[in-house]
Amino acid sequence: MIKFWGKTIVFFFTTIVLTILLSSHELVLIAEAQSSTPTPTATRFTTVAYPNRSLSASPAQLPPLPYAYGALEKAIDAETMKLHHDAHHATYVKNLNDALKQYPDLQKRSVESLLLDLNSVPEDIRTKVRNNAGGHLNHTIFWQLMSPQGGGEPSGAIAQEINQTFGSFDAFKKQFNAAGTTRFGSGWVWLVRNPQNQLQIVTTANQDNPITDGSYPIIGNDLWEHAYYLKYRNRRAEYLNNWWNVVNWPQINRRYLSLGTPRER
């Protein structure tokens, strides 16, 4: 009888030890799996307006056009450029500064940080900041993406990844134009690097920027009617097609490379 209880006690404690060891092993495996999960790109970028710096809100300022109003006539007429920059973009800047006037702490932040953390913006100005900070950021990017010497096909790193992702530049351009044409109402069409580290074509409504969804904007085209209506009327598809004649591929490559090489991501 004593031998029986001795064996039972040994078996009981052996079972407990084995259970503890197996549980510890499972926790280690879970921890290792979690640590090997790639970090989403959404947490890595703070400079979006320019490849190497963020956009100040202290105060927000209208950036000068990097070319003359009529320099992009292959795609956009001079009158549209003047109205677009001097009136529409300037209004976003003014409205953003007005919204932040009573909040000096918010003025110390970048436009990107305001958009990435809209919940930290007081509710009474949140919508105004979202619309006007977004409009300021989007247009600041937009002017840089065009050049009088632009057009043609991409080269370098961005060309390679476009070909890998979409099959060819023509296939990419077709998908990009189709997304822009079918976007209902006002907004933007973008080529982004999404949180999964992949190139993706997306659209956003109004003046929203892809960073609010965790994606980094590499290319963006304005779909608001004020961007094209004087020349193209309701022919948005024609505007989108002609826009490629002024696309600034060297600047787009700089934006792309600012995220690091594929091996570094």
PDB file of N, CA and C in Angstrom, residues 137-186:
ATOM      1  N   LEU A 137      -1.036  69.688 -46.746  1.00  0.00           N
ATOM      2  CA  LEU A 137      -0.065  68.611 -46.963  1.00  0.00           C
ATOM      3  C   LEU A 137      -0.169  68.054 -48.375  1.00  0.00           C
ATOM      4  N   ASN A 138      -1.383  67.757 -48.801  1.00  0.00           N
ATOM      5  CA  ASN A 138      -1.568  67.155 -50.129  1.00  0.00           C
ATOM      6  C   ASN A 138      -1.023  68.044 -51.238  1.00  0.00           C
ATOM      7  N   HIS A 139      -1.323  69.340 -51.164  1.00  0.00           N
ATOM      8  CA  HIS A 139      -0.880  70.240 -52.224  1.00  0.00           C
ATOM      9  C   HIS A 139       0.621  70.504 -52.170  1.00  0.00           C
ATOM     10  N   THR A 140       1.190  70.535 -50.966  1.00  0.00           N
ATOM     11  CA  THR A 140       2.631  70.691 -50.847  1.00  0.00           C
ATOM     12  C   THR A 140       3.350  69.545 -51.541  1.00  0.00           C
ATOM     13  N   ILE A 141       2.834  68.342 -51.396  1.00  0.00           N
ATOM     14  CA  ILE A 141       3.387  67.181 -52.110  1.00  0.00           C
ATOM     15  C   ILE A 141       3.150  67.316 -53.609  1.00  0.00           C
ATOM     16  N   PHE A 142       1.943  67.705 -53.991  1.00  0.00           N
ATOM     17  CA  PHE A 142       1.503  67.731 -55.386  1.00  0.00           C
ATOM     18  C   PHE A 142       2.398  68.613 -56.255  1.00  0.00           C
ATOM     19  N   TRP A 143       2.718  69.826 -55.783  1.00  0.00           N
ATOM     20  CA  TRP A 143       3.532  70.729 -56.613  1.00  0.00           C
ATOM     21  C   TRP A 143       4.889  70.128 -56.911  1.00  0.00           C
ATOM     22  N   GLN A 144       5.445  69.387 -55.972  1.00  0.00           N
ATOM     23  CA  GLN A 144       6.769  68.786 -56.165  1.00  0.00           C
ATOM     24  C   GLN A 144       6.760  67.637 -57.168  1.00  0.00           C
ATOM     25  N   LEU A 145       5.596  67.026 -57.343  1.00  0.00           N
ATOM     26  CA  LEU A 145       5.501  65.836 -58.197  1.00  0.00           C
ATOM     27  C   LEU A 145       5.405  66.167 -59.676  1.00  0.00           C
ATOM     28  N   MET A 146       5.462  67.471 -60.000  1.00  0.00           N
ATOM     29  CA  MET A 146       5.361  67.891 -61.401  1.00  0.00           C
ATOM     30  C   MET A 146       6.559  68.757 -61.769  1.00  0.00           C
ATOM     31  N   SER A 147       6.893  68.762 -63.054  1.00  0.00           N
ATOM     32  CA  SER A 147       8.040  69.518 -63.535  1.00  0.00           C
ATOM     33  C   SER A 147       7.868  69.809 -65.027  1.00  0.00           C
ATOM     34  N   PRO A 148       8.336  70.988 -65.498  1.00  0.00           N
ATOM     35  CA  PRO A 148       8.297  71.265 -66.946  1.00  0.00           C
ATOM     36  C   PRO A 148       9.109  70.254 -67.743  1.00  0.00           C
ATOM     37  N   GLN A 149      10.106  69.652 -67.101  1.00  0.00           N
ATOM     38  CA  GLN A 149      10.926  68.629 -67.772  1.00  0.00           C
ATOM     39  C   GLN A 149      10.425  67.214 -67.459  1.00  0.00           C
ATOM     40  N   GLY A 150       9.223  67.119 -66.915  1.00  0.00           N
ATOM     41  CA  GLY A 150       8.702  65.825 -66.487  1.00  0.00           C
ATOM     42  C   GLY A 150       8.175  64.985 -67.634  1.00  0.00           C
ATOM     43  N   GLY A 151       7.564  63.894 -67.276  1.00  0.00           N
ATOM     44  CA  GLY A 151       6.980  62.995 -68.263  1.00  0.00           C
ATOM     45  C   GLY A 151       7.844  61.785 -68.538  1.00  0.00           C
ATOM     46  N   GLY A 152       7.421  61.019 -69.500  1.00  0.00           N
ATOM     47  CA  GLY A 152       8.147  59.802 -69.843  1.00  0.00           C
ATOM     48  C   GLY A 152       7.880  58.691 -68.854  1.00  0.00           C
ATOM     49  N   GLU A 153       8.771  57.719 -68.860  1.00  0.00           N
ATOM     50  CA  GLU A 153       8.621  56.574 -67.971  1.00  0.00           C
ATOM     51  C   GLU A 153       9.584  56.676 -66.803  1.00  0.00           C
ATOM     52  N   PRO A 154       9.258  56.052 -65.696  1.00  0.00           N
ATOM     53  CA  PRO A 154      10.168  56.091 -64.544  1.00  0.00           C
ATOM     54  C   PRO A 154      11.428  55.285 -64.802  1.00  0.00           C
ATOM     55  N   SER A 155      12.438  55.565 -64.009  1.00  0.00           N
ATOM     56  CA  SER A 155      13.668  54.781 -64.052  1.00  0.00           C
ATOM     57  C   SER A 155      14.144  54.580 -62.628  1.00  0.00           C
ATOM     58  N   GLY A 156      15.130  53.753 -62.466  1.00  0.00           N
ATOM     59  CA  GLY A 156      15.698  53.543 -61.139  1.00  0.00           C
ATOM     60  C   GLY A 156      14.846  52.650 -60.260  1.00  0.00           C
ATOM     61  N   ALA A 157      14.966  52.874 -58.948  1.00  0.00           N
ATOM     62  CA  ALA A 157      14.356  51.979 -57.961  1.00  0.00           C
ATOM     63  C   ALA A 157      12.841  51.947 -58.066  1.00  0.00           C
ATOM     64  N   ILE A 158      12.211  53.107 -58.259  1.00  0.00           N
ATOM     65  CA  ILE A 158      10.750  53.134 -58.315  1.00  0.00           C
ATOM     66  C   ILE A 158      10.241  52.384 -59.537  1.00  0.00           C
ATOM     67  N   ALA A 159      10.958  52.496 -60.645  1.00  0.00           N
ATOM     68  CA  ALA A 159      10.551  51.769 -61.854  1.00  0.00           C
ATOM     69  C   ALA A 159      10.602  50.267 -61.628  1.00  0.00           C
ATOM     70  N   GLN A 160      11.650  49.825 -60.974  1.00  0.00           N
ATOM     71  CA  GLN A 160      11.797  48.393 -60.716  1.00  0.00           C
ATOM     72  C   GLN A 160      10.658  47.856 -59.860  1.00  0.00           C
ATOM     73  N   GLU A 161      10.297  48.589 -58.804  1.00  0.00           N
ATOM     74  CA  GLU A 161       9.237  48.075 -57.937  1.00  0.00           C
ATOM     75  C   GLU A 161       7.861  48.199 -58.591  1.00  0.00           C
ATOM     76  N   ILE A 162       7.632  49.239 -59.380  1.00  0.00           N
ATOM     77  CA  ILE A 162       6.371  49.338 -60.116  1.00  0.00           C
ATOM     78  C   ILE A 162       6.220  48.139 -61.045  1.00  0.00           C
ATOM     79  N   ASN A 163       7.297  47.786 -61.747  1.00  0.00           N
ATOM     80  CA  ASN A 163       7.241  46.638 -62.660  1.00  0.00           C
ATOM     81  C   ASN A 163       6.998  45.342 -61.902  1.00  0.00           C
ATOM     82  N   GLN A 164       7.638  45.196 -60.749  1.00  0.00           N
ATOM     83  CA  GLN A 164       7.465  43.972 -59.953  1.00  0.00           C
ATOM     84  C   GLN A 164       6.047  43.856 -59.410  1.00  0.00           C
ATOM     85  N   THR A 165       5.470  44.993 -59.019  1.00  0.00           N
ATOM     86  CA  THR A 165       4.156  44.974 -58.374  1.00  0.00           C
ATOM     87  C   THR A 165       3.022  44.903 -59.382  1.00  0.00           C
ATOM     88  N   PHE A 166       3.125  45.685 -60.466  1.00  0.00           N
ATOM     89  CA  PHE A 166       2.005  45.822 -61.402  1.00  0.00           C
ATOM     90  C   PHE A 166       2.239  45.136 -62.746  1.00  0.00           C
ATOM     91  N   GLY A 167       3.435  44.629 -62.970  1.00  0.00           N
ATOM     92  CA  GLY A 167       3.723  43.941 -64.222  1.00  0.00           C
ATOM     93  C   GLY A 167       4.438  44.810 -65.231  1.00  0.00           C
ATOM     94  N   SER A 168       4.065  46.082 -65.314  1.00  0.00           N
ATOM     95  CA  SER A 168       4.696  47.030 -66.224  1.00  0.00           C
ATOM     96  C   SER A 168       4.235  48.433 -65.862  1.00  0.00           C
ATOM     97  N   PHE A 169       4.948  49.438 -66.377  1.00  0.00           N
ATOM     98  CA  PHE A 169       4.535  50.811 -66.121  1.00  0.00           C
ATOM     99  C   PHE A 169       3.189  51.090 -66.770  1.00  0.00           C
ATOM    100  N   ASP A 170       2.961  50.586 -67.976  1.00  0.00           N
ATOM    101  CA  ASP A 170       1.676  50.811 -68.648  1.00  0.00           C
ATOM    102  C   ASP A 170       0.517  50.227 -67.852  1.00  0.00           C
ATOM    103  N   ALA A 171       0.729  49.045 -67.285  1.00  0.00           N
ATOM    104  CA  ALA A 171      -0.329  48.427 -66.479  1.00  0.00           C
ATOM    105  C   ALA A 171      -0.590  49.250 -65.220  1.00  0.00           C
ATOM    106  N   PHE A 172       0.482  49.741 -64.601  1.00  0.00           N
ATOM    107  CA  PHE A 172       0.326  50.593 -63.419  1.00  0.00           C
ATOM    108  C   PHE A 172      -0.433  51.865 -63.768  1.00  0.00           C
ATOM    109  N   LYS A 173      -0.032  52.531 -64.843  1.00  0.00           N
ATOM    110  CA  LYS A 173      -0.668  53.787 -65.230  1.00  0.00           C
ATOM    111  C   LYS A 173      -2.151  53.578 -65.541  1.00  0.00           C
ATOM    112  N   LYS A 174      -2.463  52.467 -66.173  1.00  0.00           N
ATOM    113  CA  LYS A 174      -3.859  52.159 -66.485  1.00  0.00           C
ATOM    114  C   LYS A 174      -4.674  51.997 -65.203  1.00  0.00           C
ATOM    115  N   GLN A 175      -4.139  51.276 -64.222  1.00  0.00           N
ATOM    116  CA  GLN A 175      -4.845  51.077 -62.954  1.00  0.00           C
ATOM    117  C   GLN A 175      -4.969  52.380 -62.172  1.00  0.00           C
ATOM    118  N   PHE A 176      -3.904  53.182 -62.189  1.00  0.00           N
ATOM    119  CA  PHE A 176      -3.914  54.463 -61.477  1.00  0.00           C
ATOM    120  C   PHE A 176      -4.976  55.387 -62.076  1.00  0.00           C
ATOM    121  N   ASN A 177      -5.008  55.497 -63.403  1.00  0.00           N
ATOM    122  CA  ASN A 177      -5.996  56.349 -64.074  1.00  0.00           C
ATOM    123  C   ASN A 177      -7.418  55.851 -63.837  1.00  0.00           C
ATOM    124  N   ALA A 178      -7.587  54.541 -63.851  1.00  0.00           N
ATOM    125  CA  ALA A 178      -8.923  53.979 -63.640  1.00  0.00           C
ATOM    126  C   ALA A 178      -9.413  54.283 -62.224  1.00  0.00           C
ATOM    127  N   ALA A 179      -8.527  54.171 -61.244  1.00  0.00           N
ATOM    128  CA  ALA A 179      -8.905  54.483 -59.863  1.00  0.00           C
ATOM    129  C   ALA A 179      -9.278  55.949 -59.728  1.00  0.00           C
ATOM    130  N   GLY A 180      -8.519  56.825 -60.389  1.00  0.00           N
ATOM    131  CA  GLY A 180      -8.817  58.248 -60.326  1.00  0.00           C
ATOM    132  C   GLY A 180     -10.099  58.614 -61.040  1.00  0.00           C
ATOM    133  N   THR A 181     -10.353  57.970 -62.159  1.00  0.00           N
ATOM    134  CA  THR A 181     -11.556  58.261 -62.943  1.00  0.00           C
ATOM    135  C   THR A 181     -12.820  57.832 -62.209  1.00  0.00           C
ATOM    136  N   THR A 182     -12.758  56.701 -61.529  1.00  0.00           N
ATOM    137  CA  THR A 182     -13.946  56.142 -60.888  1.00  0.00           C
ATOM    138  C   THR A 182     -14.140  56.614 -59.448  1.00  0.00           C
ATOM    139  N   ARG A 183     -13.189  57.394 -58.929  1.00  0.00           N
ATOM    140  CA  ARG A 183     -13.377  57.949 -57.581  1.00  0.00           C
ATOM    141  C   ARG A 183     -14.539  58.936 -57.610  1.00  0.00           C
ATOM    142  N   PHE A 184     -15.574  58.690 -56.834  1.00  0.00           N
ATOM    143  CA  PHE A 184     -16.754  59.546 -56.853  1.00  0.00           C
ATOM    144  C   PHE A 184     -16.486  60.838 -56.094  1.00  0.00           C
ATOM    145  N   GLY A 185     -16.838  61.956 -56.708  1.00  0.00           N
ATOM    146  CA  GLY A 185     -16.714  63.242 -56.034  1.00  0.00           C
ATOM    147  C   GLY A 185     -15.273  63.703 -55.945  1.00  0.00           C
ATOM    148  N   SER A 186     -15.012  64.576 -54.989  1.00  0.00           N
ATOM    149  CA  SER A 186     -13.686  65.166 -54.831  1.00  0.00           C
ATOM    150  C   SER A 186     -12.778  64.249 -54.022  1.00  0.00           C
TER     151      SER A 186
END
